[in-house]
Tab-separated table of N, CA and C in Angstrom:
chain	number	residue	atom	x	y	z
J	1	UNK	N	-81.575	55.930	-108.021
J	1	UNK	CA	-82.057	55.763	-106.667
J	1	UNK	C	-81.010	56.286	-105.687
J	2	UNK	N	-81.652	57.322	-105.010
J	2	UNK	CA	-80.620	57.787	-104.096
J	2	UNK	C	-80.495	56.281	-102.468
J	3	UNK	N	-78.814	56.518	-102.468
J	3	UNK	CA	-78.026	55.954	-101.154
J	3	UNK	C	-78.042	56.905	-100.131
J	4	UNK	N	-78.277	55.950	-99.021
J	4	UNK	CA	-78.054	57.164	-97.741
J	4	UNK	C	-76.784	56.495	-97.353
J	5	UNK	N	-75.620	57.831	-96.660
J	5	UNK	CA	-75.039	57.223	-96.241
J	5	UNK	C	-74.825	57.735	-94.873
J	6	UNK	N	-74.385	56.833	-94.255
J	6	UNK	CA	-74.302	56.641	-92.664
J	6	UNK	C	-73.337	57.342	-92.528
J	7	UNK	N	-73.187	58.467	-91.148
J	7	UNK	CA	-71.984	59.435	-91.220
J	7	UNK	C	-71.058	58.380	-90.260
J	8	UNK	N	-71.717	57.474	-89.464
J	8	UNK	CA	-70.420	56.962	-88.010
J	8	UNK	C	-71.645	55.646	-88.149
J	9	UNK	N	-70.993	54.116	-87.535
J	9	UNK	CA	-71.480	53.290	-87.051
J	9	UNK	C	-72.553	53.406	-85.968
J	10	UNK	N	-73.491	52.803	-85.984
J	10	UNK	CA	-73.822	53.416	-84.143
J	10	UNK	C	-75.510	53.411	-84.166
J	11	UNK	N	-75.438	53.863	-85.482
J	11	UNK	CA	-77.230	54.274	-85.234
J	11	UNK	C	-78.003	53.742	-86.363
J	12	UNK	N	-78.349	51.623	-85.793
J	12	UNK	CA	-78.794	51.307	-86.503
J	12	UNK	C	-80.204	51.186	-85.626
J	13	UNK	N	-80.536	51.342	-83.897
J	13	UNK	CA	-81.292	51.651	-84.235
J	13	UNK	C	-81.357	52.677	-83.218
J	14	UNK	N	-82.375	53.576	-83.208
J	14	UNK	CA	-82.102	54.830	-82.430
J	14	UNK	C	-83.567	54.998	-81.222
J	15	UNK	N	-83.048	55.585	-80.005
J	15	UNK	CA	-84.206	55.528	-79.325
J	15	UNK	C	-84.104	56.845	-78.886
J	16	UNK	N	-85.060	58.018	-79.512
J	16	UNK	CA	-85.163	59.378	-78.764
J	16	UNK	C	-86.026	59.612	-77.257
J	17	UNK	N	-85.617	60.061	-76.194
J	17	UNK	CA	-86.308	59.944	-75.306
J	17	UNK	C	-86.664	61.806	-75.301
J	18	UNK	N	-88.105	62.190	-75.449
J	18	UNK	CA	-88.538	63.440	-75.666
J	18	UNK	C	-89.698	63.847	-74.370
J	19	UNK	N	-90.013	65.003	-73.660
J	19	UNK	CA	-90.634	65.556	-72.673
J	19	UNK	C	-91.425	66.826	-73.394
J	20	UNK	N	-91.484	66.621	-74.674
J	20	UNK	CA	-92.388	67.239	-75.714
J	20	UNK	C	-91.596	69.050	-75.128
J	21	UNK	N	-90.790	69.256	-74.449
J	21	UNK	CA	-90.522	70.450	-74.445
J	21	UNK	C	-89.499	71.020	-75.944
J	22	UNK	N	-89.024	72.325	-75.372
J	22	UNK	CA	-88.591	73.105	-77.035
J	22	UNK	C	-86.948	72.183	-76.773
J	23	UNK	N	-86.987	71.697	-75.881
J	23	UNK	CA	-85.061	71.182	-75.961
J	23	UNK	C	-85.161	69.987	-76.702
J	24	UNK	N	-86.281	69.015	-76.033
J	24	UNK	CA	-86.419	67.765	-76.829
J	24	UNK	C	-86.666	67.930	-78.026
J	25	UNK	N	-87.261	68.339	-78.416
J	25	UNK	CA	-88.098	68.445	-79.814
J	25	UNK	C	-86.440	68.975	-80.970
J	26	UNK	N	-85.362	69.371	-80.273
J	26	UNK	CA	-84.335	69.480	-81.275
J	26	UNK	C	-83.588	68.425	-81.094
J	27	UNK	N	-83.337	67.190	-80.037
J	27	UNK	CA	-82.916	66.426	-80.176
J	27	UNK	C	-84.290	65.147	-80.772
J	28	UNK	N	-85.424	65.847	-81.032
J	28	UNK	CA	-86.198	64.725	-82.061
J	28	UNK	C	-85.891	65.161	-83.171
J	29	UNK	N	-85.648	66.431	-83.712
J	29	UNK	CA	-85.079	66.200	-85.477
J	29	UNK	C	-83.742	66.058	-85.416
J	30	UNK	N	-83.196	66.117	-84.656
J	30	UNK	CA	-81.973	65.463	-84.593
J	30	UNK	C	-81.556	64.127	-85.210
J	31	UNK	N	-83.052	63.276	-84.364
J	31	UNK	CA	-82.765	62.165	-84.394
J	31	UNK	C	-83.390	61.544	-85.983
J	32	UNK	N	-84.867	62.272	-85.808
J	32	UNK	CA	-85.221	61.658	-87.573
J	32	UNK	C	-84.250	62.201	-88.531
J	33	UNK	N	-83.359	63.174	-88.846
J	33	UNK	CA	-82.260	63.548	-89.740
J	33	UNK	C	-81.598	62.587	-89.542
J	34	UNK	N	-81.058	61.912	-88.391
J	34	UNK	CA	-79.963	61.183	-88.622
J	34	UNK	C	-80.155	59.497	-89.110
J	35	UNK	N	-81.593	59.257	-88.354
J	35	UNK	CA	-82.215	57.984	-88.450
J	35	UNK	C	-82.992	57.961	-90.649
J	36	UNK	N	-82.810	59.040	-91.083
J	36	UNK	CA	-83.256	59.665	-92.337
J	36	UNK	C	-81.934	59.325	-93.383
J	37	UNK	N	-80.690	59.456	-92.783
J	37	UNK	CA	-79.583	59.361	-93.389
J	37	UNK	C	-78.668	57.853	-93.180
J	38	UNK	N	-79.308	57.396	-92.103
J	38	UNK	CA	-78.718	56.111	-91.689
J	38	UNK	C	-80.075	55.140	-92.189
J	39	UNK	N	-80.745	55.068	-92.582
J	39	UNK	CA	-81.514	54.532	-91.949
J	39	UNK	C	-82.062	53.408	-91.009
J	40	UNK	N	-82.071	53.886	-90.222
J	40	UNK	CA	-82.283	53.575	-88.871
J	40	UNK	C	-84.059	53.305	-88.719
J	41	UNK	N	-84.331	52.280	-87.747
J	41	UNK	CA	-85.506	52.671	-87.101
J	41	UNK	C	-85.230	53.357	-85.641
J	42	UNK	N	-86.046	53.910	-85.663
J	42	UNK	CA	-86.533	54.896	-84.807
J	42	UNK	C	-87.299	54.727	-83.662
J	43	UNK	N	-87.222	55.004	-82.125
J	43	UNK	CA	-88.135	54.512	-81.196
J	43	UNK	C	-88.231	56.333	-80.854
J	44	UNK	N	-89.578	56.430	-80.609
J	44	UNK	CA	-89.819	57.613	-80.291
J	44	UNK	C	-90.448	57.481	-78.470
J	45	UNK	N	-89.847	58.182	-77.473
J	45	UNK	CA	-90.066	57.392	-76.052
J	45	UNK	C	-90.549	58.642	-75.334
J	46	UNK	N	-91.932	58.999	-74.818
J	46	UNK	CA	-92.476	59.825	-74.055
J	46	UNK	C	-92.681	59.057	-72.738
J	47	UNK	N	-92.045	59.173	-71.498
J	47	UNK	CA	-91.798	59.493	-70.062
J	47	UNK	C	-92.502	60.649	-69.588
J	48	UNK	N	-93.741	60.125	-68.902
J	48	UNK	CA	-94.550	60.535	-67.738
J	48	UNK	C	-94.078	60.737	-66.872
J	49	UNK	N	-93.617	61.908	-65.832
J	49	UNK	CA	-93.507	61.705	-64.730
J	49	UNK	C	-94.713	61.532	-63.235
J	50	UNK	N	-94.610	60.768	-62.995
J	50	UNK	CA	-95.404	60.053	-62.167
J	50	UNK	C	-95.147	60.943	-60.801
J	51	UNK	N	-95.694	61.708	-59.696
J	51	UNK	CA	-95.275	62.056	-58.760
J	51	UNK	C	-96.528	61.982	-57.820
J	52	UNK	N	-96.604	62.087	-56.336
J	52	UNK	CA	-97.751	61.495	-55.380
J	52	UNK	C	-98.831	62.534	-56.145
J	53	UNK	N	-98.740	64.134	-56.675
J	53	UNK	CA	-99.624	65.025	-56.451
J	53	UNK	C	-100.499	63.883	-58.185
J	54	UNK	N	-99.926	64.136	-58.473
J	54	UNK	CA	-100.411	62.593	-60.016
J	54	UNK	C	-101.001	61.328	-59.682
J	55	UNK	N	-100.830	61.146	-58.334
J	55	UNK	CA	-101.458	59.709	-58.036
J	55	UNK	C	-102.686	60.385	-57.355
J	56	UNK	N	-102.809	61.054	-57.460
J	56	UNK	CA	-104.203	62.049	-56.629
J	56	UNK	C	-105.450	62.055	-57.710
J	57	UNK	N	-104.739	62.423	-59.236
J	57	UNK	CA	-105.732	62.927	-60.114
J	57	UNK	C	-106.374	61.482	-59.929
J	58	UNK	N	-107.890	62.076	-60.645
J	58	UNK	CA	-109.014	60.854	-60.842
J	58	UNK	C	-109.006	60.643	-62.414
J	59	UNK	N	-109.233	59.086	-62.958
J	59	UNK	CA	-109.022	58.527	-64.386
J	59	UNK	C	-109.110	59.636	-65.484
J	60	UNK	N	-110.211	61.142	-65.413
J	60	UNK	CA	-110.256	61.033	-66.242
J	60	UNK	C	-109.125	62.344	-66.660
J	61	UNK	N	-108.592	62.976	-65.437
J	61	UNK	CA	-107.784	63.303	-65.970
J	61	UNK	C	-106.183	63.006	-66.521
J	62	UNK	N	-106.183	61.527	-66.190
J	62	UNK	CA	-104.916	60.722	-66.807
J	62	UNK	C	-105.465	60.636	-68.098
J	63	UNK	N	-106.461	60.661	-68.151
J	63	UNK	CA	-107.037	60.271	-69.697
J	63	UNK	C	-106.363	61.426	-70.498
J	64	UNK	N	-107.153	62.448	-70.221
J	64	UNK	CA	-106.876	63.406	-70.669
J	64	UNK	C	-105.523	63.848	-70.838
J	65	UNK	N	-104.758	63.885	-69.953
J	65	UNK	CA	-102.801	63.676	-70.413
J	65	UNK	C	-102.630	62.857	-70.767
J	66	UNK	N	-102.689	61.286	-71.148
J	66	UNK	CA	-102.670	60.918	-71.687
J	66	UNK	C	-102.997	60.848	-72.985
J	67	UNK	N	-104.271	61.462	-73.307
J	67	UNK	CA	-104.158	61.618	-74.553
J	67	UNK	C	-103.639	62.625	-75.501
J	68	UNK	N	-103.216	63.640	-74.670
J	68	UNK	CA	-102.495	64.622	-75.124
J	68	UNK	C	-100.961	64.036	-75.645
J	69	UNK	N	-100.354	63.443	-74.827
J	69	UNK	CA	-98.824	62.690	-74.745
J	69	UNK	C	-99.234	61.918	-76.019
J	70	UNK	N	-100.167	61.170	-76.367
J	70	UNK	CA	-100.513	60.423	-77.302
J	70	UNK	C	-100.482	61.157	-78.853
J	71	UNK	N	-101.687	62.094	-78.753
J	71	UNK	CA	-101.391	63.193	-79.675
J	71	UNK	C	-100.003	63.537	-80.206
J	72	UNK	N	-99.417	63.931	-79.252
J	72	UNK	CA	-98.110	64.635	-79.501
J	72	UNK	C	-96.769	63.524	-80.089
J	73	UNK	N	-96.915	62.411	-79.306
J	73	UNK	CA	-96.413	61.283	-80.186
J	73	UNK	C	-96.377	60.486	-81.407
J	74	UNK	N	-98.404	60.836	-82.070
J	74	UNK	CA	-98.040	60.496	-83.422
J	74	UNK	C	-97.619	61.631	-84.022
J	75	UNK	N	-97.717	63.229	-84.011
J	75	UNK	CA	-97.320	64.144	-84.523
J	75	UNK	C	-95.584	63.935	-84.765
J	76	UNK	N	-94.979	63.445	-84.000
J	76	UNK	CA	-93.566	63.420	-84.101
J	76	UNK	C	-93.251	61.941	-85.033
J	77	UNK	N	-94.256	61.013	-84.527
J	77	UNK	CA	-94.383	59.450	-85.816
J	77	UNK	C	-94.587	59.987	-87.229
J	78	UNK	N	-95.838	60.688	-87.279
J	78	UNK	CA	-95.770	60.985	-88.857
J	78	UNK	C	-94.649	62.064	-89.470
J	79	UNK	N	-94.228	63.035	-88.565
J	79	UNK	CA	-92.799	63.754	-89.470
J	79	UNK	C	-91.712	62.830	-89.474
J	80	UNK	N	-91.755	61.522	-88.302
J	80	UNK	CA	-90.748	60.894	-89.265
J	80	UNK	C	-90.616	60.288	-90.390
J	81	UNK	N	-91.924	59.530	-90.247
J	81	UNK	CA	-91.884	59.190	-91.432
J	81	UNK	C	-92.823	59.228	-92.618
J	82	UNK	N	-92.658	60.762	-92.843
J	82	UNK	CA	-92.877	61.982	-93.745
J	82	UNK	C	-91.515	61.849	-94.619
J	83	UNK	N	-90.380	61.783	-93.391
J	83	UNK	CA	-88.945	62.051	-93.999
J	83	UNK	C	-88.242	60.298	-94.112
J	84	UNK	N	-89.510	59.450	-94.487
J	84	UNK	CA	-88.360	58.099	-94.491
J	84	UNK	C	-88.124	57.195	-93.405
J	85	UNK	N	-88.708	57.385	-92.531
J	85	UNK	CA	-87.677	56.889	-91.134
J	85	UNK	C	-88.719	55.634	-90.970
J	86	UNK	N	-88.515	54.212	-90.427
J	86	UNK	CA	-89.477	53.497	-89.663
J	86	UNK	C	-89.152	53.805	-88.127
J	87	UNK	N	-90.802	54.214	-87.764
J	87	UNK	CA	-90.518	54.887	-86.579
J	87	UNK	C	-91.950	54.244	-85.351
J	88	UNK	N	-91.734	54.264	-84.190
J	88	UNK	CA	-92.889	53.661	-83.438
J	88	UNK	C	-92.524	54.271	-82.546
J	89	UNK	N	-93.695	54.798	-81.745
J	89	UNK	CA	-93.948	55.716	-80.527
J	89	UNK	C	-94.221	55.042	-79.381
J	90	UNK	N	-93.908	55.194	-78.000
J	90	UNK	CA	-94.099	54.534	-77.038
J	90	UNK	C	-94.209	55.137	-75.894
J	91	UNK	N	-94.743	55.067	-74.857
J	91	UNK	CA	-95.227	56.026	-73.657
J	91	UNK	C	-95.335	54.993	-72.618
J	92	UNK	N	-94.407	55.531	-71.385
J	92	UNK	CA	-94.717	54.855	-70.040
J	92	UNK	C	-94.762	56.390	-68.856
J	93	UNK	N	-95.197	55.470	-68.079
J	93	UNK	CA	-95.605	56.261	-66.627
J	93	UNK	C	-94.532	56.005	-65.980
J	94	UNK	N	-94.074	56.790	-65.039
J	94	UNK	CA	-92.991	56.019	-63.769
J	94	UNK	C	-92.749	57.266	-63.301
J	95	UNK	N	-92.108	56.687	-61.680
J	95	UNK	CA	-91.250	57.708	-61.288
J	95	UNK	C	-90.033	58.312	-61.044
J	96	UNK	N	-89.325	57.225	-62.248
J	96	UNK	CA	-87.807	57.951	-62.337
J	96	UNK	C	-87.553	57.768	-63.529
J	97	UNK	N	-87.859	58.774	-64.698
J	97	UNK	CA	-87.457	58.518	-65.977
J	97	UNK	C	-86.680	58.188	-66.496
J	98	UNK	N	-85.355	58.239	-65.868
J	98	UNK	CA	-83.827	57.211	-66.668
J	98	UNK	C	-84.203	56.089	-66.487
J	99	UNK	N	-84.998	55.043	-65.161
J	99	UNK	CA	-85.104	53.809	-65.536
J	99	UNK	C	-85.777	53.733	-66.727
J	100	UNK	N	-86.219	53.629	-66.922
J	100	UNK	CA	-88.045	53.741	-67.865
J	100	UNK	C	-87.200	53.639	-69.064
J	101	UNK	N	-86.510	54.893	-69.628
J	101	UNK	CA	-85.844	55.184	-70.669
J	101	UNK	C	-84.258	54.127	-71.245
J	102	UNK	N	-83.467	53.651	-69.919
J	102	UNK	CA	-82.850	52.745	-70.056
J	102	UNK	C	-83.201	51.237	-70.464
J	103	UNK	N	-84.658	50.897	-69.130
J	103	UNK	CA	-84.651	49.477	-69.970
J	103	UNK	C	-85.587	49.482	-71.224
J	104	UNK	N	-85.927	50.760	-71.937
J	104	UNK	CA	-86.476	50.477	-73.489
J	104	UNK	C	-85.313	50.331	-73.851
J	105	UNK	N	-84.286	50.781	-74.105
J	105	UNK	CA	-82.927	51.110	-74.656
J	105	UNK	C	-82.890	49.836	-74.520
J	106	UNK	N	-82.892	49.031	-73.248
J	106	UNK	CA	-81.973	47.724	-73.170
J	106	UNK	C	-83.231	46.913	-74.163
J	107	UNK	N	-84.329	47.182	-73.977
J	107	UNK	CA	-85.723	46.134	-74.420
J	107	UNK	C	-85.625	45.864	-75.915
J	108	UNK	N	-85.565	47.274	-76.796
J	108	UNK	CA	-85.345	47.340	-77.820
J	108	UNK	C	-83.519	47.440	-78.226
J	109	UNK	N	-82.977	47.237	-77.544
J	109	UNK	CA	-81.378	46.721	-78.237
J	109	UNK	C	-81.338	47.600	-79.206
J	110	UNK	N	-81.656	49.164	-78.819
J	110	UNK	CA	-80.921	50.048	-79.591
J	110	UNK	C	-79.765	50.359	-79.444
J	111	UNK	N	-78.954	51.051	-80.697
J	111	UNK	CA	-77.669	51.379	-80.537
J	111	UNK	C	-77.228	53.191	-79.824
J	112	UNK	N	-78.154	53.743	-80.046
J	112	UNK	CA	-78.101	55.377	-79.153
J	112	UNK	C	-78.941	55.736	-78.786
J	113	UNK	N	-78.929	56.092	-77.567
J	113	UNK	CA	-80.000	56.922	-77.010
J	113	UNK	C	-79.872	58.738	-77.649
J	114	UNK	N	-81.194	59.250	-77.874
J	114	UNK	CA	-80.585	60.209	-78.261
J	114	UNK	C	-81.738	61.387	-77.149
J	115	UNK	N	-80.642	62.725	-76.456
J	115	UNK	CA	-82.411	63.160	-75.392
J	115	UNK	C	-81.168	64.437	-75.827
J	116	UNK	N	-81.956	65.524	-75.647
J	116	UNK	CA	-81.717	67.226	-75.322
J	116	UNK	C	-81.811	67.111	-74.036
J	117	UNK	N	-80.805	68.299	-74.250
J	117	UNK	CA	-80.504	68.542	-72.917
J	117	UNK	C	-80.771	69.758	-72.178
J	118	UNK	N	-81.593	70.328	-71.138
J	118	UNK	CA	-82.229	71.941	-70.999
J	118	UNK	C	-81.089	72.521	-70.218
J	119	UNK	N	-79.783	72.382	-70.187
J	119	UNK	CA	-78.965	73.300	-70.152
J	119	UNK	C	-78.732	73.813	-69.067
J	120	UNK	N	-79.460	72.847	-67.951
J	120	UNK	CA	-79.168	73.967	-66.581
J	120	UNK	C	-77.366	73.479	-66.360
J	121	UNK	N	-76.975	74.296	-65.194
J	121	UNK	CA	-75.908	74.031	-64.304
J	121	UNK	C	-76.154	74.230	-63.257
J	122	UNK	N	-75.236	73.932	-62.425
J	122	UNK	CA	-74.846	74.545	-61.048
J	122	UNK	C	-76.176	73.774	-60.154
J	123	UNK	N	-76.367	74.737	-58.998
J	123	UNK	CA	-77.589	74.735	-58.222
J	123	UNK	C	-78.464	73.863	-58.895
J	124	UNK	N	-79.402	74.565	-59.594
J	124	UNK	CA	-80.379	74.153	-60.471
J	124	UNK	C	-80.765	72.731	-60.897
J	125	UNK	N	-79.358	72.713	-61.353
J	125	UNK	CA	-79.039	71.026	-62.133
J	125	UNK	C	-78.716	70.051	-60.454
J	126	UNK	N	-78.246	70.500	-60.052
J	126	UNK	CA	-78.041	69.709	-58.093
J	126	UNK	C	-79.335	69.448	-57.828
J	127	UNK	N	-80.088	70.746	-57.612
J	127	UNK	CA	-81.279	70.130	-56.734
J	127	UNK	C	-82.313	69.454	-57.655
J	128	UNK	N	-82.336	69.871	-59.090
J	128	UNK	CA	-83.436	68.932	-60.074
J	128	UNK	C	-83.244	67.753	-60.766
J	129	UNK	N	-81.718	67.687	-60.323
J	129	UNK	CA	-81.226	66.250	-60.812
J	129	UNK	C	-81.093	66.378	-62.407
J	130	UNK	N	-80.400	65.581	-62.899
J	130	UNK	CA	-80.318	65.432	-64.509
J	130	UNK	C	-80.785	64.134	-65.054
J	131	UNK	N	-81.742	63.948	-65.810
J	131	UNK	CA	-82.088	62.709	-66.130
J	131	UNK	C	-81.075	62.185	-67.177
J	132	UNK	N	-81.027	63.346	-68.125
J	132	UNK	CA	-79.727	62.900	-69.458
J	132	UNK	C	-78.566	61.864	-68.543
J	133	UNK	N	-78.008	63.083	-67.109
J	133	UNK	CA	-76.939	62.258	-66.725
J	133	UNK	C	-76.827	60.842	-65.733
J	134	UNK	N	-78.046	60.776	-65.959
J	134	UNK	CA	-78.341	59.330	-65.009
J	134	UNK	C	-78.747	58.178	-66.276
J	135	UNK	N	-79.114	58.601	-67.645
J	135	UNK	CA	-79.375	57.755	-68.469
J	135	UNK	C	-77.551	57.458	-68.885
J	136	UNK	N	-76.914	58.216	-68.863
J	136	UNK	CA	-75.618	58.241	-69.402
J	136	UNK	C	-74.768	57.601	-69.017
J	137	UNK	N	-75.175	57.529	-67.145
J	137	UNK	CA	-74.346	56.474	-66.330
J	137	UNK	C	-75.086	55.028	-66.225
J	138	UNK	N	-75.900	55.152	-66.755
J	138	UNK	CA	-76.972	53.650	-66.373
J	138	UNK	C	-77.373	52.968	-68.497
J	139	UNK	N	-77.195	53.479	-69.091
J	139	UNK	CA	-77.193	53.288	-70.596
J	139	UNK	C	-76.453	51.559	-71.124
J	140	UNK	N	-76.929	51.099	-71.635
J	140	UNK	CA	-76.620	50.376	-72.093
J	140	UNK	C	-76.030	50.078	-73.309
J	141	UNK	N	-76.224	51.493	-73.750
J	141	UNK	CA	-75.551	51.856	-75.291
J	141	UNK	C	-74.877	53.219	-75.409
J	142	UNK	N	-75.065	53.818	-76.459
J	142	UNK	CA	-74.444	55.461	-76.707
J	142	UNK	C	-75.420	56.295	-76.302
J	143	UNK	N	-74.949	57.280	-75.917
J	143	UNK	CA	-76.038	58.104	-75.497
J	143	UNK	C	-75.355	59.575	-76.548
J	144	UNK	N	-76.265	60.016	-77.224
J	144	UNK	CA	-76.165	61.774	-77.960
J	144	UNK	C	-76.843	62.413	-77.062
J	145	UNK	N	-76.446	63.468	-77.177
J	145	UNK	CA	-77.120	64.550	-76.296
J	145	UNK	C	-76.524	65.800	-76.903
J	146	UNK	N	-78.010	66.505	-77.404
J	146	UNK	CA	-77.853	67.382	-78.007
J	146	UNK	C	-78.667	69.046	-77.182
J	147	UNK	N	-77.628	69.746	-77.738
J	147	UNK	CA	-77.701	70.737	-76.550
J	147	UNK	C	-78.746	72.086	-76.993
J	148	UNK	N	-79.329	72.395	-75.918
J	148	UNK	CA	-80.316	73.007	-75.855
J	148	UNK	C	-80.878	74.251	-76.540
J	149	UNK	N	-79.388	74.671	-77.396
J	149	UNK	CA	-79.540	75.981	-77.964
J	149	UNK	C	-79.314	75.030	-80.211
J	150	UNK	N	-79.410	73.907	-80.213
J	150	UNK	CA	-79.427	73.130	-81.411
J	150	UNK	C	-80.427	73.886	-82.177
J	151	UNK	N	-80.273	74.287	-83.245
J	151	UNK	CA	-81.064	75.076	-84.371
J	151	UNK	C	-81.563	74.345	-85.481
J	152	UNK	N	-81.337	72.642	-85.595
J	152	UNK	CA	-81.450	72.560	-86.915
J	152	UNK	C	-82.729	72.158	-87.300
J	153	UNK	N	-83.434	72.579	-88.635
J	153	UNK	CA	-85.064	72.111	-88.641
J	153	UNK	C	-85.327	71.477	-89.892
C-alpha cells in the first residue's frame, strides 16, 4: 500500500479559491497534486463577482451563470477526486471577493489558501486591485500563490 508523503506541514486542509480562468485552473492542480500527496481535504471556492450592472440581470439569467459556475465546479470535484483527494465545492456571490474567500478560510479552519495569480503589475494591478493581495493581508492562514505562467498538469 502506497504512503503519501507530505512535502511541508501546512496543508491539512486546503482551500483553492478559482475564477475558472487559465491562471486559476493551475493553481487548482496545484492544489489537488498537493492535497493528492498530503492528503488533505480540499475546499474548492468559486467567487461571483457581484457588481450593480449584475444586480440588473433578471433570475433567469443568474440561473443560468449560475449554473454554469456550478458545472464548472463539479468538473474540478470529480478530477479531484479522480486523483484521491476529499474534495467539496462551494460558490458565493459578493462584492469583494477576498472577504468571501477569507471568511471560508476562517469558516472551514483551513490551513492554506491556495489562488493563481494573473500576473499583472504596475498600472494595471493599481487600478484593478489584487484580490490574491488583499486575501494575503486579511488571511487567516497561509496563503500559496502560484504564478501565472505554472505548467504543471
Amino acid at each position: 500500500m502506497k504512503t503519501n508523503v507530505c512535502p511541508t506541514p501546512g496543508f491539512e486542509k486546503l482551500l483553492v479559491a478559482t475564477d475558472g480562468s487559465e491562471f486559476s485552473m493551475a493553481a487548482v492542480q496545484e492544489a489537488i497534486t498537493i492535497a493528492a500527496a498530503c492528503s488533505s481535504t480540499l475546499f474548492v471556492l468559486h467567487v461571483f463577482e457581484v457588481s450593480a450592472e449584475v444586480e440588473l440581470w433578471d433570475a433567469q439569467a443568474a440561473e443560468k451563470i449560475e449554473g454554469g459556475i456550478r458545472k464548472y465546479l463539479d468538473g474540478v470535484k470529480a478530477k479531484a477526486v479522480k486523483a484521491g483527494v476529499t474534495c467539496e465545492a462551494v460558490m458565493h456571490w459578493g462584492d469583494e471577493p477576498y472577504k468571501l474567500i477569507v471568511a471560508e478560510a476562517a469558516k472551514r479552519k483551513v490551513s492554506t489558501i491556495v489562488m493563481g495569480s494573473h500576473g499583472r503589475t504596475g498600472l494595471t494591478r493599481l487600478m484593478m486591485g489584487s484580490t490574491v493581495s488583499r486575501v494575503i493581508g486579511h488571511a487567516p492562514c497561509k496563503v500559496l500563490v502560484v504564478p501565472a505562467r505554472s505548467k504543471r498538469k
